[in-house]
PDB file of C-alpha atoms in Angstrom:
ATOM      1  CA  MET A   1     -28.572   7.424 -26.490  1.00 75.00           C
ATOM      2  CA  SER A   2     -32.255   7.500 -26.454  1.00 79.00           C
ATOM      3  CA  PHE A   3     -34.362  10.083 -24.980  1.00 76.00           C
ATOM      4  CA  ALA A   4     -36.492   7.758 -22.803  1.00 77.00           C
ATOM      5  CA  ALA A   5     -33.688   5.830 -21.453  1.00 81.00           C
ATOM      6  CA  HIS A   6     -30.920   8.343 -21.115  1.00 90.00           C
ATOM      7  CA  TRP A   7     -31.708  12.098 -21.849  1.00 93.00           C
ATOM      8  CA  SER A   8     -34.815  12.183 -19.869  1.00 95.00           C
ATOM      9  CA  PRO A   9     -33.234  10.812 -16.689  1.00 96.00           C
ATOM     10  CA  ILE A  10     -30.112  12.990 -17.284  1.00 96.00           C
ATOM     11  CA  LEU A  11     -32.227  16.044 -17.408  1.00 97.00           C
ATOM     12  CA  PHE A  12     -34.456  15.017 -14.414  1.00 96.00           C
ATOM     13  CA  THR A  13     -31.242  14.521 -12.279  1.00 97.00           C
ATOM     14  CA  LEU A  14     -29.888  17.813 -13.166  1.00 97.00           C
ATOM     15  CA  PHE A  15     -33.089  19.522 -12.263  1.00 96.00           C
ATOM     16  CA  LEU A  16     -33.490  17.846  -9.080  1.00 95.00           C
ATOM     17  CA  TRP A  17     -29.786  18.407  -8.162  1.00 95.00           C
ATOM     18  CA  TRP A  18     -29.914  22.073  -8.905  1.00 95.00           C
ATOM     19  CA  PHE A  19     -33.568  22.839  -7.601  1.00 95.00           C
ATOM     20  CA  SER A  20     -33.455  20.680  -4.400  1.00 94.00           C
ATOM     21  CA  THR A  21     -29.955  22.211  -3.448  1.00 93.00           C
ATOM     22  CA  GLY A  22     -31.447  25.621  -3.869  1.00 93.00           C
ATOM     23  CA  ALA A  23     -34.687  24.962  -2.091  1.00 95.00           C
ATOM     24  CA  ILE A  24     -32.845  23.891   0.897  1.00 95.00           C
ATOM     25  CA  LEU A  25     -30.548  26.781   0.809  1.00 93.00           C
ATOM     26  CA  TYR A  26     -33.484  29.204   0.606  1.00 95.00           C
ATOM     27  CA  LEU A  27     -35.308  27.538   3.526  1.00 94.00           C
ATOM     28  CA  ASP A  28     -32.221  27.575   5.599  1.00 94.00           C
ATOM     29  CA  GLY A  29     -31.676  31.466   4.904  1.00 92.00           C
ATOM     30  CA  LEU A  30     -35.236  32.368   6.214  1.00 93.00           C
ATOM     31  CA  PRO A  31     -35.670  33.528   9.950  1.00 93.00           C
ATOM     32  CA  ARG A  32     -35.149  30.863  12.473  1.00 93.00           C
ATOM     33  CA  ARG A  33     -38.685  31.081  13.697  1.00 94.00           C
ATOM     34  CA  THR A  34     -39.729  29.372  10.369  1.00 95.00           C
ATOM     35  CA  PHE A  35     -37.210  26.485  10.889  1.00 96.00           C
ATOM     36  CA  ARG A  36     -39.698  24.183  12.806  1.00 96.00           C
ATOM     37  CA  TRP A  37     -42.279  24.659  10.177  1.00 97.00           C
ATOM     38  CA  SER A  38     -39.688  23.802   7.496  1.00 97.00           C
ATOM     39  CA  VAL A  39     -38.650  20.689   9.303  1.00 97.00           C
ATOM     40  CA  ALA A  40     -42.360  19.776  10.028  1.00 98.00           C
ATOM     41  CA  GLY A  41     -43.195  20.014   6.209  1.00 97.00           C
ATOM     42  CA  ALA A  42     -40.078  18.057   5.278  1.00 97.00           C
ATOM     43  CA  SER A  43     -40.987  15.419   7.834  1.00 98.00           C
ATOM     44  CA  VAL A  44     -44.213  14.829   6.197  1.00 98.00           C
ATOM     45  CA  VAL A  45     -42.606  14.520   2.723  1.00 98.00           C
ATOM     46  CA  LEU A  46     -40.139  12.061   4.428  1.00 98.00           C
ATOM     47  CA  ILE A  47     -43.046   9.776   5.591  1.00 98.00           C
ATOM     48  CA  ALA A  48     -44.716  10.056   1.977  1.00 98.00           C
ATOM     49  CA  ALA A  49     -41.111   9.216   0.352  1.00 98.00           C
ATOM     50  CA  LEU A  50     -40.694   6.156   2.551  1.00 98.00           C
ATOM     51  CA  PHE A  51     -44.176   4.821   1.773  1.00 98.00           C
ATOM     52  CA  ALA A  52     -43.674   5.408  -1.738  1.00 98.00           C
ATOM     53  CA  LEU A  53     -40.193   3.464  -1.817  1.00 98.00           C
ATOM     54  CA  TYR A  54     -41.940   0.580   0.056  1.00 97.00           C
ATOM     55  CA  LYS A  55     -44.663   0.737  -2.561  1.00 96.00           C
ATOM     56  CA  THR A  56     -42.609   0.750  -5.597  1.00 96.00           C
ATOM     57  CA  ALA A  57     -39.973  -1.841  -4.255  1.00 97.00           C
ATOM     58  CA  ASN A  58     -41.547  -4.588  -6.224  1.00 96.00           C
ATOM     59  CA  ASP A  59     -42.317  -2.527  -9.468  1.00 95.00           C
ATOM     60  CA  THR A  60     -39.487  -1.958 -12.214  1.00 93.00           C
ATOM     61  CA  SER A  61     -41.792   0.050 -14.414  1.00 94.00           C
ATOM     62  CA  ILE A  62     -40.474   3.433 -15.711  1.00 95.00           C
ATOM     63  CA  SER A  63     -42.778   5.469 -13.251  1.00 96.00           C
ATOM     64  CA  ALA A  64     -41.593   3.357 -10.303  1.00 96.00           C
ATOM     65  CA  VAL A  65     -37.953   3.839 -11.175  1.00 97.00           C
ATOM     66  CA  TYR A  66     -38.415   7.601 -11.383  1.00 97.00           C
ATOM     67  CA  CYS A  67     -40.433   7.576  -8.148  1.00 97.00           C
ATOM     68  CA  ALA A  68     -37.743   5.536  -6.394  1.00 97.00           C
ATOM     69  CA  PHE A  69     -34.897   7.934  -7.488  1.00 98.00           C
ATOM     70  CA  ALA A  70     -36.964  11.115  -6.337  1.00 97.00           C
ATOM     71  CA  CYS A  71     -37.845   9.511  -3.080  1.00 98.00           C
ATOM     72  CA  ALA A  72     -34.414   8.602  -2.012  1.00 98.00           C
ATOM     73  CA  LEU A  73     -33.529  12.284  -2.714  1.00 97.00           C
ATOM     74  CA  LEU A  74     -36.209  13.397  -0.630  1.00 97.00           C
ATOM     75  CA  VAL A  75     -35.166  11.229   2.236  1.00 98.00           C
ATOM     76  CA  TRP A  76     -31.580  12.584   1.944  1.00 98.00           C
ATOM     77  CA  GLY A  77     -33.006  16.165   1.714  1.00 97.00           C
ATOM     78  CA  TRP A  78     -34.780  15.649   5.099  1.00 98.00           C
ATOM     79  CA  VAL A  79     -31.530  14.899   6.648  1.00 97.00           C
ATOM     80  CA  GLU A  80     -29.805  17.777   5.074  1.00 97.00           C
ATOM     81  CA  ILE A  81     -32.482  20.277   6.278  1.00 97.00           C
ATOM     82  CA  THR A  82     -32.364  19.166   9.904  1.00 97.00           C
ATOM     83  CA  PHE A  83     -28.565  19.297   9.848  1.00 97.00           C
ATOM     84  CA  LEU A  84     -28.494  22.815   8.183  1.00 96.00           C
ATOM     85  CA  MET A  85     -31.203  24.195  10.517  1.00 96.00           C
ATOM     86  CA  GLY A  86     -29.338  22.857  13.481  1.00 96.00           C
ATOM     87  CA  PHE A  87     -31.686  20.299  14.595  1.00 97.00           C
ATOM     88  CA  ILE A  88     -29.626  17.092  14.102  1.00 97.00           C
ATOM     89  CA  THR A  89     -25.876  18.155  14.145  1.00 97.00           C
ATOM     90  CA  GLY A  90     -23.490  16.682  16.714  1.00 97.00           C
ATOM     91  CA  THR A  91     -22.310  16.827  20.324  1.00 97.00           C
ATOM     92  CA  ARG A  92     -19.767  19.710  19.639  1.00 97.00           C
ATOM     93  CA  THR A  93     -21.241  23.033  18.745  1.00 96.00           C
ATOM     94  CA  THR A  94     -18.225  25.222  19.295  1.00 96.00           C
ATOM     95  CA  ASN A  95     -15.158  26.330  17.281  1.00 97.00           C
ATOM     96  CA  CYS A  96     -12.227  23.892  16.941  1.00 96.00           C
ATOM     97  CA  PRO A  97      -9.876  24.172  20.084  1.00 95.00           C
ATOM     98  CA  PRO A  98      -6.773  26.368  19.128  1.00 93.00           C
ATOM     99  CA  GLY A  99      -3.758  24.603  18.345  1.00 91.00           C
ATOM    100  CA  SER A 100      -5.508  21.048  17.881  1.00 92.00           C
ATOM    101  CA  SER A 101      -4.097  18.961  15.078  1.00 92.00           C
ATOM    102  CA  GLY A 102      -4.049  15.408  13.974  1.00 93.00           C
ATOM    103  CA  TRP A 103      -6.308  12.797  15.364  1.00 95.00           C
ATOM    104  CA  PRO A 104      -7.591  14.934  18.212  1.00 95.00           C
ATOM    105  CA  ARG A 105      -8.737  17.524  15.612  1.00 96.00           C
ATOM    106  CA  ALA A 106     -10.308  14.808  13.635  1.00 96.00           C
ATOM    107  CA  TRP A 107     -12.182  13.649  16.617  1.00 97.00           C
ATOM    108  CA  TYR A 108     -13.361  17.130  17.553  1.00 97.00           C
ATOM    109  CA  ALA A 109     -14.658  17.554  13.806  1.00 97.00           C
ATOM    110  CA  PHE A 110     -16.513  14.124  14.007  1.00 97.00           C
ATOM    111  CA  GLN A 111     -18.256  15.311  17.051  1.00 98.00           C
ATOM    112  CA  THR A 112     -19.669  18.351  15.265  1.00 97.00           C
ATOM    113  CA  ILE A 113     -21.599  15.921  12.843  1.00 97.00           C
ATOM    114  CA  LEU A 114     -22.101  12.772  15.070  1.00 97.00           C
ATOM    115  CA  TYR A 115     -25.889  12.930  15.212  1.00 98.00           C
ATOM    116  CA  HIS A 116     -26.048  13.938  11.588  1.00 98.00           C
ATOM    117  CA  GLU A 117     -23.978  10.780  10.643  1.00 98.00           C
ATOM    118  CA  ILE A 118     -26.426   8.490  12.854  1.00 98.00           C
ATOM    119  CA  ALA A 119     -29.284  10.146  11.026  1.00 98.00           C
ATOM    120  CA  LEU A 120     -27.875   9.319   7.474  1.00 98.00           C
ATOM    121  CA  LEU A 121     -27.447   5.730   8.745  1.00 98.00           C
ATOM    122  CA  VAL A 122     -30.851   5.427  10.115  1.00 97.00           C
ATOM    123  CA  GLY A 123     -31.993   6.763   6.683  1.00 97.00           C
ATOM    124  CA  ALA A 124     -29.979   4.176   4.769  1.00 98.00           C
ATOM    125  CA  LEU A 125     -31.377   1.312   7.119  1.00 98.00           C
ATOM    126  CA  LEU A 126     -34.885   2.447   6.664  1.00 97.00           C
ATOM    127  CA  ILE A 127     -34.745   2.345   2.875  1.00 98.00           C
ATOM    128  CA  ALA A 128     -32.885  -0.880   2.839  1.00 97.00           C
ATOM    129  CA  SER A 129     -35.309  -2.535   5.020  1.00 97.00           C
ATOM    130  CA  LEU A 130     -38.584  -1.196   3.019  1.00 97.00           C
ATOM    131  CA  THR A 131     -36.985  -2.402  -0.204  1.00 96.00           C
ATOM    132  CA  TRP A 132     -35.142  -5.528   0.887  1.00 96.00           C
ATOM    133  CA  ASP A 133     -34.844  -8.374  -1.492  1.00 94.00           C
ATOM    134  CA  ALA A 134     -37.015  -6.402  -3.916  1.00 96.00           C
ATOM    135  CA  PRO A 135     -36.384  -5.986  -7.674  1.00 96.00           C
ATOM    136  CA  ASN A 136     -36.305  -2.202  -7.461  1.00 96.00           C
ATOM    137  CA  GLN A 137     -33.251  -1.242  -5.450  1.00 96.00           C
ATOM    138  CA  LEU A 138     -32.709   2.203  -7.007  1.00 97.00           C
ATOM    139  CA  GLY A 139     -33.519   3.909  -3.757  1.00 97.00           C
ATOM    140  CA  ILE A 140     -31.005   2.356  -1.535  1.00 97.00           C
ATOM    141  CA  LEU A 141     -28.311   2.574  -4.368  1.00 98.00           C
ATOM    142  CA  THR A 142     -29.111   6.134  -4.877  1.00 98.00           C
ATOM    143  CA  PHE A 143     -28.630   6.791  -1.211  1.00 98.00           C
ATOM    144  CA  ALA A 144     -25.527   5.096  -1.132  1.00 98.00           C
ATOM    145  CA  ILE A 145     -23.904   7.118  -3.900  1.00 98.00           C
ATOM    146  CA  LEU A 146     -25.018  10.333  -1.983  1.00 97.00           C
ATOM    147  CA  TRP A 147     -23.648   9.028   1.194  1.00 98.00           C
ATOM    148  CA  ILE A 148     -20.286   7.872  -0.283  1.00 97.00           C
ATOM    149  CA  SER A 149     -19.868  11.095  -2.139  1.00 97.00           C
ATOM    150  CA  ARG A 150     -20.683  13.231   0.779  1.00 97.00           C
ATOM    151  CA  GLN A 151     -18.045  11.252   3.025  1.00 97.00           C
ATOM    152  CA  SER A 152     -15.471  11.992   0.310  1.00 97.00           C
ATOM    153  CA  THR A 153     -16.378  15.618   0.295  1.00 96.00           C
ATOM    154  CA  LYS A 154     -16.249  15.913   4.166  1.00 97.00           C
ATOM    155  CA  LEU A 155     -12.782  14.467   4.426  1.00 97.00           C
ATOM    156  CA  ASN A 156     -11.435  16.747   1.632  1.00 97.00           C
ATOM    157  CA  LEU A 157     -12.945  19.843   3.229  1.00 96.00           C
ATOM    158  CA  PHE A 158     -11.174  18.515   6.618  1.00 96.00           C
ATOM    159  CA  LEU A 159      -7.729  17.929   4.922  1.00 96.00           C
ATOM    160  CA  GLY A 160      -7.894  20.994   2.869  1.00 96.00           C
ATOM    161  CA  VAL A 161      -9.186  22.374  -0.446  1.00 96.00           C
ATOM    162  CA  ARG A 162      -9.300  25.830  -2.342  1.00 94.00           C
ATOM    163  CA  ASN A 163     -13.026  26.467  -1.982  1.00 93.00           C
ATOM    164  CA  LEU A 164     -14.533  25.891   1.453  1.00 91.00           C
ATOM    165  CA  SER A 165     -18.139  27.121   0.392  1.00 87.00           C
ATOM    166  CA  GLU A 166     -18.486  28.808   3.845  1.00 86.00           C
ATOM    167  CA  GLU A 167     -20.954  31.336   2.294  1.00 85.00           C
ATOM    168  CA  PHE A 168     -23.532  28.391   2.401  1.00 88.00           C
ATOM    169  CA  LEU A 169     -23.230  27.907   6.091  1.00 91.00           C
ATOM    170  CA  PRO A 170     -25.897  29.594   8.286  1.00 91.00           C
ATOM    171  CA  ASP A 171     -24.809  31.720  11.212  1.00 92.00           C
ATOM    172  CA  HIS A 172     -25.681  29.009  13.723  1.00 93.00           C
ATOM    173  CA  LEU A 173     -23.191  26.638  12.137  1.00 95.00           C
ATOM    174  CA  ARG A 174     -20.333  29.083  11.411  1.00 95.00           C
ATOM    175  CA  TYR A 175     -18.248  27.062  13.874  1.00 96.00           C
ATOM    176  CA  LEU A 176     -17.975  24.280  11.306  1.00 96.00           C
ATOM    177  CA  GLN A 177     -15.722  26.312   9.164  1.00 95.00           C
ATOM    178  CA  THR A 178     -13.101  26.161  11.830  1.00 95.00           C
ATOM    179  CA  TYR A 179     -12.673  22.629  11.182  1.00 96.00           C
ATOM    180  CA  PHE A 180     -11.994  23.010   7.490  1.00 95.00           C
ATOM    181  CA  THR A 181      -8.464  23.642   5.881  1.00 94.00           C
ATOM    182  CA  ARG A 182      -7.678  25.904   3.005  1.00 95.00           C
ATOM    183  CA  ARG A 183      -5.069  24.635   0.611  1.00 94.00           C
ATOM    184  CA  SER A 184      -4.862  24.105  -3.111  1.00 93.00           C
ATOM    185  CA  MET A 185      -5.052  20.386  -2.830  1.00 92.00           C
ATOM    186  CA  ASN A 186      -4.589  17.475  -0.375  1.00 96.00           C
ATOM    187  CA  PRO A 187      -3.321  14.061  -0.951  1.00 96.00           C
ATOM    188  CA  LEU A 188      -6.898  12.222  -0.677  1.00 97.00           C
ATOM    189  CA  PHE A 189      -8.427  14.499  -3.463  1.00 97.00           C
ATOM    190  CA  PRO A 190      -6.807  12.823  -6.564  1.00 97.00           C
ATOM    191  CA  PHE A 191      -7.686   9.316  -5.137  1.00 97.00           C
ATOM    192  CA  SER A 192     -11.319  10.593  -4.458  1.00 97.00           C
ATOM    193  CA  VAL A 193     -11.805  11.954  -8.048  1.00 97.00           C
ATOM    194  CA  THR A 194     -10.224   9.027  -9.771  1.00 97.00           C
ATOM    195  CA  ALA A 195     -12.199   6.251  -7.816  1.00 97.00           C
ATOM    196  CA  GLY A 196     -15.473   8.368  -8.460  1.00 97.00           C
ATOM    197  CA  THR A 197     -14.626   8.797 -12.002  1.00 97.00           C
ATOM    198  CA  ILE A 198     -13.934   5.064 -12.629  1.00 98.00           C
ATOM    199  CA  ALA A 199     -17.201   4.179 -10.960  1.00 98.00           C
ATOM    200  CA  ALA A 200     -19.106   6.754 -13.168  1.00 97.00           C
ATOM    201  CA  VAL A 201     -17.528   5.522 -16.339  1.00 97.00           C
ATOM    202  CA  MET A 202     -18.470   1.860 -15.427  1.00 97.00           C
ATOM    203  CA  LEU A 203     -22.179   3.073 -14.844  1.00 97.00           C
ATOM    204  CA  TRP A 204     -22.239   4.921 -18.044  1.00 96.00           C
ATOM    205  CA  LYS A 205     -20.877   1.797 -19.909  1.00 95.00           C
ATOM    206  CA  ALA A 206     -23.507  -0.378 -18.319  1.00 95.00           C
ATOM    207  CA  ALA A 207     -26.234   2.107 -19.166  1.00 94.00           C
ATOM    208  CA  LEU A 208     -25.431   2.599 -22.791  1.00 92.00           C
ATOM    209  CA  VAL A 209     -25.254  -1.192 -23.621  1.00 89.00           C
ATOM    210  CA  SER A 210     -27.811  -1.627 -26.356  1.00 74.00           C
ATOM    211  CA  ASP A 211     -29.657  -4.762 -25.082  1.00 79.00           C
ATOM    212  CA  VAL A 212     -30.368  -3.493 -21.350  1.00 82.00           C
ATOM    213  CA  VAL A 213     -33.994  -3.040 -20.926  1.00 89.00           C
ATOM    214  CA  VAL A 214     -35.399   0.491 -20.697  1.00 89.00           C
ATOM    215  CA  GLY A 215     -36.189   0.267 -16.930  1.00 89.00           C
ATOM    216  CA  GLU A 216     -32.710  -0.827 -16.196  1.00 93.00           C
ATOM    217  CA  ALA A 217     -31.087   1.717 -18.446  1.00 94.00           C
ATOM    218  CA  ILE A 218     -32.842   4.502 -16.770  1.00 95.00           C
ATOM    219  CA  SER A 219     -31.589   3.288 -13.309  1.00 96.00           C
ATOM    220  CA  LEU A 220     -28.104   3.089 -14.524  1.00 96.00           C
ATOM    221  CA  THR A 221     -28.254   6.563 -16.004  1.00 96.00           C
ATOM    222  CA  PHE A 222     -29.703   7.870 -12.893  1.00 97.00           C
ATOM    223  CA  MET A 223     -26.781   6.611 -10.829  1.00 98.00           C
ATOM    224  CA  ALA A 224     -24.247   7.574 -13.398  1.00 97.00           C
ATOM    225  CA  THR A 225     -25.521  11.037 -13.818  1.00 97.00           C
ATOM    226  CA  LEU A 226     -25.731  11.603 -10.063  1.00 98.00           C
ATOM    227  CA  LEU A 227     -22.240  10.205  -9.400  1.00 97.00           C
ATOM    228  CA  THR A 228     -20.876  12.411 -12.367  1.00 97.00           C
ATOM    229  CA  LEU A 229     -22.409  15.427 -10.534  1.00 97.00           C
ATOM    230  CA  ALA A 230     -20.711  14.268  -7.369  1.00 97.00           C
ATOM    231  CA  MET A 231     -17.437  14.231  -9.023  1.00 97.00           C
ATOM    232  CA  LEU A 232     -18.126  17.741 -10.596  1.00 96.00           C
ATOM    233  CA  GLU A 233     -18.892  19.105  -7.024  1.00 95.00           C
ATOM    234  CA  HIS A 234     -15.459  17.640  -6.087  1.00 96.00           C
ATOM    235  CA  TRP A 235     -13.778  19.660  -8.777  1.00 96.00           C
ATOM    236  CA  PHE A 236     -15.730  22.579  -7.562  1.00 95.00           C
ATOM    237  CA  LEU A 237     -13.583  22.293  -4.322  1.00 95.00           C
ATOM    238  CA  ILE A 238     -10.327  23.180  -6.023  1.00 95.00           C
ATOM    239  CA  LEU A 239     -11.071  24.920  -9.159  1.00 93.00           C
ATOM    240  CA  PRO A 240     -10.797  28.712  -9.113  1.00 88.00           C
ATOM    241  CA  ILE A 241     -14.320  29.245  -9.998  1.00 86.00           C
ATOM    242  CA  ASN A 242     -17.393  30.654  -8.298  1.00 84.00           C
ATOM    243  CA  PHE A 243     -19.886  27.803  -8.571  1.00 85.00           C
ATOM    244  CA  GLY A 244     -22.054  29.216  -5.876  1.00 82.00           C
ATOM    245  CA  ALA A 245     -23.523  31.326  -8.780  1.00 86.00           C
ATOM    246  CA  LEU A 246     -25.429  28.363  -9.669  1.00 87.00           C
ATOM    247  CA  TRP A 247     -27.598  28.895  -6.512  1.00 88.00           C
ATOM    248  CA  GLU A 248     -27.564  32.642  -6.356  1.00 88.00           C
ATOM    249  CA  TRP A 249     -31.084  32.691  -6.584  1.00 87.00           C
ATOM    250  CA  SER A 250     -31.775  30.721  -3.315  1.00 87.00           C
ATOM    251  CA  MET A 251     -29.409  33.220  -1.314  1.00 84.00           C
ATOM    252  CA  GLY A 252     -32.071  35.899  -1.541  1.00 80.00           C
ATOM    253  CA  SER A 253     -33.692  34.814   1.648  1.00 76.00           C
ATOM    254  CA  ARG A 254     -30.581  35.055   3.639  1.00 73.00           C
ATOM    255  CA  ARG A 255     -29.734  38.427   2.319  1.00 66.00           C
ATOM    256  CA  LYS A 256     -33.307  39.554   3.468  1.00 66.00           C
ATOM    257  CA  SER A 257     -32.832  37.942   6.794  1.00 56.00           C
ATOM    258  CA  MET A 258     -29.591  39.663   7.279  1.00 55.00           C
ATOM    259  CA  LYS A 259     -31.011  43.087   6.371  1.00 58.00           C
ATOM    260  CA  SER A 260     -33.924  42.524   8.780  1.00 53.00           C
ATOM    261  CA  HIS A 261     -31.614  41.570  11.570  1.00 48.00           C
ATOM    262  CA  ALA A 262     -29.405  44.520  10.962  1.00 46.00           C
ATOM    263  CA  GLY A 263     -32.508  46.865  10.881  1.00 47.00           C
ATOM    264  CA  GLN A 264     -33.702  45.380  14.202  1.00 49.00           C
ATOM    265  CA  ALA A 265     -30.120  45.861  15.801  1.00 43.00           C
ATOM    266  CA  LYS A 266     -30.116  49.393  14.541  1.00 52.00           C
ATOM    267  CA  HIS A 267     -33.687  49.985  15.861  1.00 49.00           C
ATOM    268  CA  GLN A 268     -32.709  48.481  19.273  1.00 49.00           C
ATOM    269  CA  ALA A 269     -29.449  50.405  19.601  1.00 48.00           C
ATOM    270  CA  MET A 270     -31.297  53.786  19.204  1.00 49.00           C
ATOM    271  CA  PRO A 271     -33.022  53.944  22.522  1.00 51.00           C
ATOM    272  CA  ALA A 272     -29.671  52.935  24.056  1.00 47.00           C
ATOM    273  CA  ARG A 273     -27.786  55.644  22.229  1.00 49.00           C
ATOM    274  CA  LEU A 274     -30.520  58.097  23.443  1.00 45.00           C
ATOM    275  CA  HIS A 275     -30.336  57.001  27.008  1.00 49.00           C
ATOM    276  CA  GLY A 276     -26.601  57.297  26.913  1.00 49.00           C
ATOM    277  CA  THR A 277     -26.778  60.840  25.538  1.00 44.00           C
ATOM    278  CA  ALA A 278     -29.297  61.791  28.098  1.00 42.00           C
ATOM    279  CA  SER A 279     -27.329  60.687  31.010  1.00 42.00           C
ATOM    280  CA  SER A 280     -24.384  62.289  29.782  1.00 41.00           C
ATOM    281  CA  LEU A 281     -25.838  65.649  29.798  1.00 41.00           C
ATOM    282  CA  PRO A 282     -25.199  68.073  32.762  1.00 42.00           C
ATOM    283  CA  LYS A 283     -27.558  67.832  35.524  1.00 41.00           C
ATOM    284  CA  PRO A 284     -30.051  70.861  35.768  1.00 40.00           C
ATOM    285  CA  VAL A 285     -28.656  73.899  37.558  1.00 38.00           C
ATOM    286  CA  THR A 286     -31.662  73.892  39.932  1.00 35.00           C
ATOM    287  CA  GLU A 287     -30.617  70.456  41.307  1.00 37.00           C
ATOM    288  CA  ASP A 288     -27.001  71.679  41.799  1.00 38.00           C
ATOM    289  CA  LEU A 289     -28.080  74.749  43.466  1.00 32.00           C
ATOM    290  CA  THR A 290     -30.236  72.707  45.930  1.00 33.00           C
ATOM    291  CA  SER A 291     -27.589  70.253  46.615  1.00 37.00           C
ATOM    292  CA  THR A 292     -25.042  72.958  47.699  1.00 35.00           C
ATOM    293  CA  THR A 293     -27.452  74.727  50.248  1.00 30.00           C
TER     294      THR A 293
END
């Protein structure tokens, strides 16, 4: 393994995976009045990322490969931000109806993310159209890995896993956890991990072939690392460990927001308590005397 072809893209992927996740969680933990600014900024980044994907589609240089990979993650990040901030979610925004199970429950769950899934599909179509029949296909391949991995994660959360990661859900999306199931494992999980691991091993084998050109080796390493991280996230779902500690730094905004809301609620409650206290006092004696005469 060489540094340029393998170690550098591995470290780059690890950093983007860790930092981008934390950045989105941090922005999502800020007061809701800031959400429109976050989405506006992310939309500017989205346009720039799509333009960069188009410009690098016919370029297979090392810099173009890095750019395509990063831009695909930025497009994915825009869809994540709009979902977590409640702008693009689904037709259902309430708890799962009590007693529902089987296909009706699955349909209710799908309704909660319907628009989000459409946004993912549109994002994939945009990247595919901008890079169609071009030499540099890393952008759409990266987005495809993210999409397949996320679909697997959603299905496993629905069918049941140990760690639901509900602490990452903002208050306005708390209803989503009613569609999750907590259990040690579900029948789909072994197949998900096995299929993903086999695909990752195949990508690693292709990336480590000695006669592969540097640009192609970097692309394969990016995809292999990303898929490996996706499988690691799958194991996070069932292992008895607190993987959320990796993004503890990003949760500070949410704690500050909670303290701010608690302080405001306390401040608003004080006049009500004072009013209630005053109204519960006995009326002045003079008023009583007047009424009796």
